[in-house]
PDB file of C-alpha atoms in Angstrom:
ATOM      1  CA  SER A   1       6.210  15.725  -3.366  1.00 40.00           C
ATOM      2  CA  PHE A   2       6.534  12.159  -2.184  1.00 44.00           C
ATOM      3  CA  ASN A   3       5.144  12.897   1.268  1.00 46.00           C
ATOM      4  CA  ASN A   4       2.247  10.728   0.127  1.00 48.00           C
ATOM      5  CA  LEU A   5       3.961   7.832   1.933  1.00 47.00           C
ATOM      6  CA  ILE A   6       2.587   9.114   5.222  1.00 49.00           C
ATOM      7  CA  PRO A   7      -1.070   8.346   4.358  1.00 51.00           C
ATOM      8  CA  GLN A   8      -0.169   4.826   3.252  1.00 52.00           C
ATOM      9  CA  LEU A   9       1.477   4.175   6.588  1.00 52.00           C
ATOM     10  CA  GLU A  10      -1.486   5.814   8.321  1.00 67.00           C
ATOM     11  CA  ASP A  11      -3.711   3.163   6.734  1.00 66.00           C
ATOM     12  CA  GLY A  12      -2.020   0.722   9.076  1.00 74.00           C
ATOM     13  CA  ARG A  13      -2.342   3.050  12.055  1.00 83.00           C
ATOM     14  CA  ILE A  14      -6.069   3.411  11.397  1.00 87.00           C
ATOM     15  CA  GLY A  15      -6.349  -0.378  11.345  1.00 85.00           C
ATOM     16  CA  VAL A  16      -4.460  -0.659  14.649  1.00 86.00           C
ATOM     17  CA  LEU A  17      -6.597   2.009  16.305  1.00 87.00           C
ATOM     18  CA  ALA A  18      -9.839   0.476  15.042  1.00 90.00           C
ATOM     19  CA  LEU A  19      -8.765  -3.013  16.114  1.00 90.00           C
ATOM     20  CA  SER A  20      -7.800  -1.772  19.573  1.00 90.00           C
ATOM     21  CA  VAL A  21     -11.322  -0.370  20.017  1.00 91.00           C
ATOM     22  CA  LEU A  22     -13.386  -2.990  18.180  1.00 92.00           C
ATOM     23  CA  ALA A  23     -11.526  -6.315  18.549  1.00 90.00           C
ATOM     24  CA  ALA A  24      -9.358  -8.369  20.867  1.00 87.00           C
ATOM     25  CA  THR A  25      -5.934  -7.052  21.844  1.00 88.00           C
ATOM     26  CA  ALA A  26      -4.212 -10.043  20.230  1.00 91.00           C
ATOM     27  CA  GLU A  27      -5.556  -8.964  16.834  1.00 93.00           C
ATOM     28  CA  VAL A  28      -3.662  -5.675  17.117  1.00 93.00           C
ATOM     29  CA  GLY A  29      -0.375  -7.575  17.405  1.00 93.00           C
ATOM     30  CA  LEU A  30      -1.253  -9.893  14.540  1.00 94.00           C
ATOM     31  CA  PHE A  31      -2.195  -6.965  12.305  1.00 93.00           C
ATOM     32  CA  ASN A  32       1.024  -5.112  13.174  1.00 92.00           C
ATOM     33  CA  ALA A  33       3.108  -8.194  12.410  1.00 94.00           C
ATOM     34  CA  GLY A  34       1.568  -8.583   8.960  1.00 93.00           C
ATOM     35  CA  PHE A  35       1.535  -4.859   8.174  1.00 91.00           C
ATOM     36  CA  ARG A  36       5.281  -4.580   8.784  1.00 91.00           C
ATOM     37  CA  PHE A  37       5.823  -6.259   5.430  1.00 90.00           C
ATOM     38  CA  PHE A  38       3.838  -3.512   3.703  1.00 88.00           C
ATOM     39  CA  GLU A  39       5.982  -0.909   5.439  1.00 88.00           C
ATOM     40  CA  VAL A  40       9.061  -2.542   3.903  1.00 88.00           C
ATOM     41  CA  GLY A  41       7.347  -2.505   0.500  1.00 87.00           C
ATOM     42  CA  ALA A  42       6.412   1.159   0.969  1.00 86.00           C
ATOM     43  CA  ALA A  43      10.060   1.948   1.687  1.00 87.00           C
ATOM     44  CA  VAL A  44      11.023   0.212  -1.571  1.00 86.00           C
ATOM     45  CA  ALA A  45       8.408   2.217  -3.481  1.00 85.00           C
ATOM     46  CA  ILE A  46       9.535   5.525  -1.992  1.00 84.00           C
ATOM     47  CA  THR A  47      13.123   4.649  -2.913  1.00 86.00           C
ATOM     48  CA  VAL A  48      12.401   3.555  -6.481  1.00 81.00           C
ATOM     49  CA  ALA A  49       9.879   6.146  -7.675  1.00 81.00           C
ATOM     50  CA  PRO A  50      11.387   9.588  -6.881  1.00 80.00           C
ATOM     51  CA  PRO A  51      14.363   9.182  -9.243  1.00 85.00           C
ATOM     52  CA  LEU A  52      11.803   8.969 -12.055  1.00 84.00           C
ATOM     53  CA  LEU A  53      10.722  12.569 -11.456  1.00 83.00           C
ATOM     54  CA  PRO A  54      13.645  14.326 -13.173  1.00 86.00           C
ATOM     55  CA  VAL A  55      13.570  11.759 -15.983  1.00 86.00           C
ATOM     56  CA  LEU A  56       9.864  12.288 -16.597  1.00 84.00           C
ATOM     57  CA  ALA A  57      10.081  16.068 -16.147  1.00 85.00           C
ATOM     58  CA  ALA A  58      12.791  16.280 -18.827  1.00 88.00           C
ATOM     59  CA  ILE A  59      10.655  14.560 -21.470  1.00 88.00           C
ATOM     60  CA  PRO A  60       9.443  17.276 -23.834  1.00 86.00           C
ATOM     61  CA  SER A  61       6.331  15.702 -25.332  1.00 88.00           C
ATOM     62  CA  ARG A  62       3.329  14.177 -23.644  1.00 86.00           C
ATOM     63  CA  ASP A  63       3.420  11.225 -26.028  1.00 90.00           C
ATOM     64  CA  ASP A  64       7.009  10.442 -25.058  1.00 91.00           C
ATOM     65  CA  LEU A  65       6.088  10.928 -21.395  1.00 89.00           C
ATOM     66  CA  ALA A  66       3.188   8.496 -21.784  1.00 90.00           C
ATOM     67  CA  ASN A  67       5.496   5.922 -23.401  1.00 92.00           C
ATOM     68  CA  GLU A  68       8.088   6.264 -20.631  1.00 90.00           C
ATOM     69  CA  LEU A  69       5.355   6.036 -18.013  1.00 91.00           C
ATOM     70  CA  ARG A  70       4.032   2.838 -19.609  1.00 93.00           C
ATOM     71  CA  ARG A  71       7.530   1.341 -19.493  1.00 93.00           C
ATOM     72  CA  ALA A  72       7.976   2.262 -15.844  1.00 91.00           C
ATOM     73  CA  LEU A  73       4.553   0.864 -14.917  1.00 94.00           C
ATOM     74  CA  ALA A  74       5.189  -2.344 -16.849  1.00 96.00           C
ATOM     75  CA  GLY A  75       8.473  -2.803 -14.991  1.00 93.00           C
ATOM     76  CA  ALA A  76       6.820  -2.152 -11.639  1.00 92.00           C
ATOM     77  CA  LEU A  77       4.004  -4.575 -12.355  1.00 94.00           C
ATOM     78  CA  THR A  78       6.478  -7.184 -13.577  1.00 95.00           C
ATOM     79  CA  LEU A  79       8.195  -6.938 -10.189  1.00 90.00           C
ATOM     80  CA  ALA A  80       5.245  -6.450  -7.828  1.00 93.00           C
ATOM     81  CA  ALA A  81       2.382  -8.520  -9.254  1.00 96.00           C
ATOM     82  CA  PRO A  82       4.191 -11.890  -9.079  1.00 96.00           C
ATOM     83  CA  LEU A  83       5.070 -11.166  -5.444  1.00 94.00           C
ATOM     84  CA  ALA A  84       1.399 -10.564  -4.683  1.00 95.00           C
ATOM     85  CA  VAL A  85       0.364 -13.715  -6.553  1.00 97.00           C
ATOM     86  CA  ILE A  86       2.807 -15.989  -4.722  1.00 97.00           C
ATOM     87  CA  SER A  87       2.293 -14.345  -1.330  1.00 96.00           C
ATOM     88  CA  PRO A  88      -0.426 -16.791  -0.169  1.00 96.00           C
ATOM     89  CA  ALA A  89       1.934 -19.697  -0.810  1.00 97.00           C
ATOM     90  CA  LEU A  90       4.870 -18.137   1.040  1.00 97.00           C
ATOM     91  CA  SER A  91       3.378 -15.970   3.784  1.00 97.00           C
ATOM     92  CA  PRO A  92       2.461 -18.803   6.199  1.00 97.00           C
ATOM     93  CA  LEU A  93       6.048 -20.077   6.122  1.00 97.00           C
ATOM     94  CA  VAL A  94       7.491 -16.571   6.472  1.00 96.00           C
ATOM     95  CA  VAL A  95       5.251 -15.836   9.461  1.00 97.00           C
ATOM     96  CA  ARG A  96       6.106 -19.156  11.105  1.00 97.00           C
ATOM     97  CA  ILE A  97       9.856 -18.524  10.677  1.00 97.00           C
ATOM     98  CA  ILE A  98       9.847 -14.885  11.785  1.00 96.00           C
ATOM     99  CA  TYR A  99       7.118 -14.787  14.422  1.00 96.00           C
ATOM    100  CA  GLY A 100       6.296 -18.401  15.279  1.00 97.00           C
ATOM    101  CA  PRO A 101       3.118 -20.457  14.881  1.00 96.00           C
ATOM    102  CA  ASP A 102       1.013 -18.285  17.214  1.00 96.00           C
ATOM    103  CA  TYR A 103       1.147 -15.528  14.582  1.00 96.00           C
ATOM    104  CA  ALA A 104      -0.242 -17.663  11.734  1.00 96.00           C
ATOM    105  CA  PRO A 105      -3.250 -15.322  11.187  1.00 96.00           C
ATOM    106  CA  ALA A 106      -0.821 -12.495  10.314  1.00 96.00           C
ATOM    107  CA  ALA A 107      -0.172 -14.265   7.004  1.00 97.00           C
ATOM    108  CA  MET A 108      -3.528 -13.033   5.661  1.00 96.00           C
ATOM    109  CA  ILE A 109      -2.449  -9.439   6.322  1.00 95.00           C
ATOM    110  CA  ILE A 110       0.777 -10.063   4.410  1.00 96.00           C
ATOM    111  CA  ASP A 111      -1.311 -11.400   1.514  1.00 96.00           C
ATOM    112  CA  ILE A 112      -3.521  -8.305   1.524  1.00 94.00           C
ATOM    113  CA  THR A 113      -0.603  -5.924   1.857  1.00 92.00           C
ATOM    114  CA  ALA A 114       1.215  -7.659  -1.009  1.00 94.00           C
ATOM    115  CA  TRP A 115      -1.526  -6.269  -3.258  1.00 93.00           C
ATOM    116  CA  MET A 116      -1.206  -2.914  -1.480  1.00 90.00           C
ATOM    117  CA  PHE A 117       2.465  -2.972  -2.517  1.00 91.00           C
ATOM    118  CA  VAL A 118       1.360  -3.297  -6.137  1.00 92.00           C
ATOM    119  CA  GLY A 119      -0.866  -0.264  -5.588  1.00 89.00           C
ATOM    120  CA  ILE A 120       1.694   1.892  -3.825  1.00 88.00           C
ATOM    121  CA  LEU A 121       4.496   1.125  -6.290  1.00 89.00           C
ATOM    122  CA  THR A 122       2.372   1.940  -9.330  1.00 90.00           C
ATOM    123  CA  GLY A 123       0.851   4.878  -7.447  1.00 87.00           C
ATOM    124  CA  PHE A 124       4.232   6.448  -6.762  1.00 86.00           C
ATOM    125  CA  ILE A 125       5.217   6.058 -10.410  1.00 89.00           C
ATOM    126  CA  LEU A 126       1.982   7.761 -11.455  1.00 88.00           C
ATOM    127  CA  LEU A 127       2.616  10.426  -8.822  1.00 86.00           C
ATOM    128  CA  ALA A 128       6.031  11.136 -10.358  1.00 85.00           C
ATOM    129  CA  ALA A 129       4.335  11.675 -13.725  1.00 87.00           C
ATOM    130  CA  LEU A 130       1.683  13.940 -12.173  1.00 87.00           C
ATOM    131  CA  VAL A 131       4.369  15.999 -10.421  1.00 85.00           C
ATOM    132  CA  ALA A 132       6.261  16.250 -13.719  1.00 83.00           C
ATOM    133  CA  LEU A 133       3.071  17.548 -15.342  1.00 84.00           C
ATOM    134  CA  GLY A 134       2.298  19.889 -12.435  1.00 84.00           C
ATOM    135  CA  ARG A 135      -1.032  18.165 -11.760  1.00 85.00           C
ATOM    136  CA  THR A 136      -1.114  17.445  -8.048  1.00 81.00           C
ATOM    137  CA  GLN A 137      -3.974  19.654  -6.840  1.00 82.00           C
ATOM    138  CA  PHE A 138      -6.294  16.739  -6.062  1.00 80.00           C
ATOM    139  CA  LEU A 139      -3.860  14.730  -3.926  1.00 79.00           C
ATOM    140  CA  MET A 140      -4.872  16.169  -0.557  1.00 80.00           C
ATOM    141  CA  TRP A 141      -8.530  15.371  -1.202  1.00 85.00           C
ATOM    142  CA  ALA A 142      -7.777  11.900  -2.525  1.00 82.00           C
ATOM    143  CA  THR A 143      -5.662  11.172   0.537  1.00 81.00           C
ATOM    144  CA  ALA A 144      -8.376  12.405   2.900  1.00 83.00           C
ATOM    145  CA  LEU A 145     -10.962  10.299   1.065  1.00 87.00           C
ATOM    146  CA  GLY A 146      -8.763   7.214   1.431  1.00 84.00           C
ATOM    147  CA  CYS A 147      -8.502   7.767   5.191  1.00 86.00           C
ATOM    148  CA  VAL A 148     -12.279   8.185   5.506  1.00 89.00           C
ATOM    149  CA  ILE A 149     -12.863   5.015   3.476  1.00 90.00           C
ATOM    150  CA  ASN A 150     -10.426   3.135   5.692  1.00 90.00           C
ATOM    151  CA  VAL A 151     -12.170   4.264   8.892  1.00 91.00           C
ATOM    152  CA  LEU A 152     -15.633   3.432   7.539  1.00 93.00           C
ATOM    153  CA  ILE A 153     -14.639  -0.025   6.319  1.00 94.00           C
ATOM    154  CA  CYS A 154     -12.823  -0.779   9.570  1.00 93.00           C
ATOM    155  CA  VAL A 155     -15.853   0.241  11.628  1.00 94.00           C
ATOM    156  CA  MET A 156     -18.126  -1.907   9.457  1.00 96.00           C
ATOM    157  CA  LEU A 157     -15.914  -4.993   9.081  1.00 95.00           C
ATOM    158  CA  ILE A 158     -13.776  -5.328  12.208  1.00 95.00           C
ATOM    159  CA  PRO A 159     -16.648  -6.248  14.543  1.00 95.00           C
ATOM    160  CA  ARG A 160     -17.500  -9.206  12.300  1.00 95.00           C
ATOM    161  CA  PHE A 161     -14.170 -10.120  10.693  1.00 95.00           C
ATOM    162  CA  GLY A 162     -11.567  -8.702  13.115  1.00 93.00           C
ATOM    163  CA  LEU A 163      -8.081  -8.708  11.679  1.00 91.00           C
ATOM    164  CA  LEU A 164      -9.315  -9.338   8.139  1.00 93.00           C
ATOM    165  CA  GLY A 165     -11.623  -6.304   8.334  1.00 93.00           C
ATOM    166  CA  ALA A 166      -8.692  -4.050   9.222  1.00 92.00           C
ATOM    167  CA  GLY A 167      -6.679  -5.455   6.315  1.00 92.00           C
ATOM    168  CA  ILE A 168      -9.529  -4.893   3.879  1.00 92.00           C
ATOM    169  CA  GLY A 169      -9.936  -1.330   5.159  1.00 90.00           C
ATOM    170  CA  ALA A 170      -6.258  -0.573   4.616  1.00 88.00           C
ATOM    171  CA  ALA A 171      -6.301  -2.095   1.130  1.00 89.00           C
ATOM    172  CA  ALA A 172      -9.458  -0.245   0.106  1.00 87.00           C
ATOM    173  CA  ALA A 173      -7.918   3.035   1.202  1.00 83.00           C
ATOM    174  CA  GLU A 174      -4.844   2.317  -0.907  1.00 78.00           C
ATOM    175  CA  PHE A 175      -6.796   1.842  -4.108  1.00 73.00           C
TER     176      PHE A 175
END
């Protein structure tokens, strides 16, 4: 099932909650502004990956499945990795155009979440392969672990780094 999108979006909610308790109110708005871009990327990932499931499930041999999976991952990385690499050059301009100069710190969250997009896109492709193989038993525990990691990192980093700490927590939970 592709209900795994919910935990990825919860990574942002954990960051918002932790910021609201541990940092200034303005940081909550900045984090939300930057995290919105990840939510768009997550929607792309959830749209692109599920159609792979019937394709991968119909492949009779594991070797052929592995080859098809490699092709899908290579395509995803070819799309997502360059976006993450160029994000630091573009995000300040994007934030200034969309939100205005007061939101400049949100650009760092866009940069972090650009790498989260790489993770979620490749993760959903791998999830499609795991579903095709019937190997999804560990997903609930992995998701719970990611949420715990996010909370712990937010509690440790937000008091010192604010907005950046919440972004790091969300990214760590994704990977």
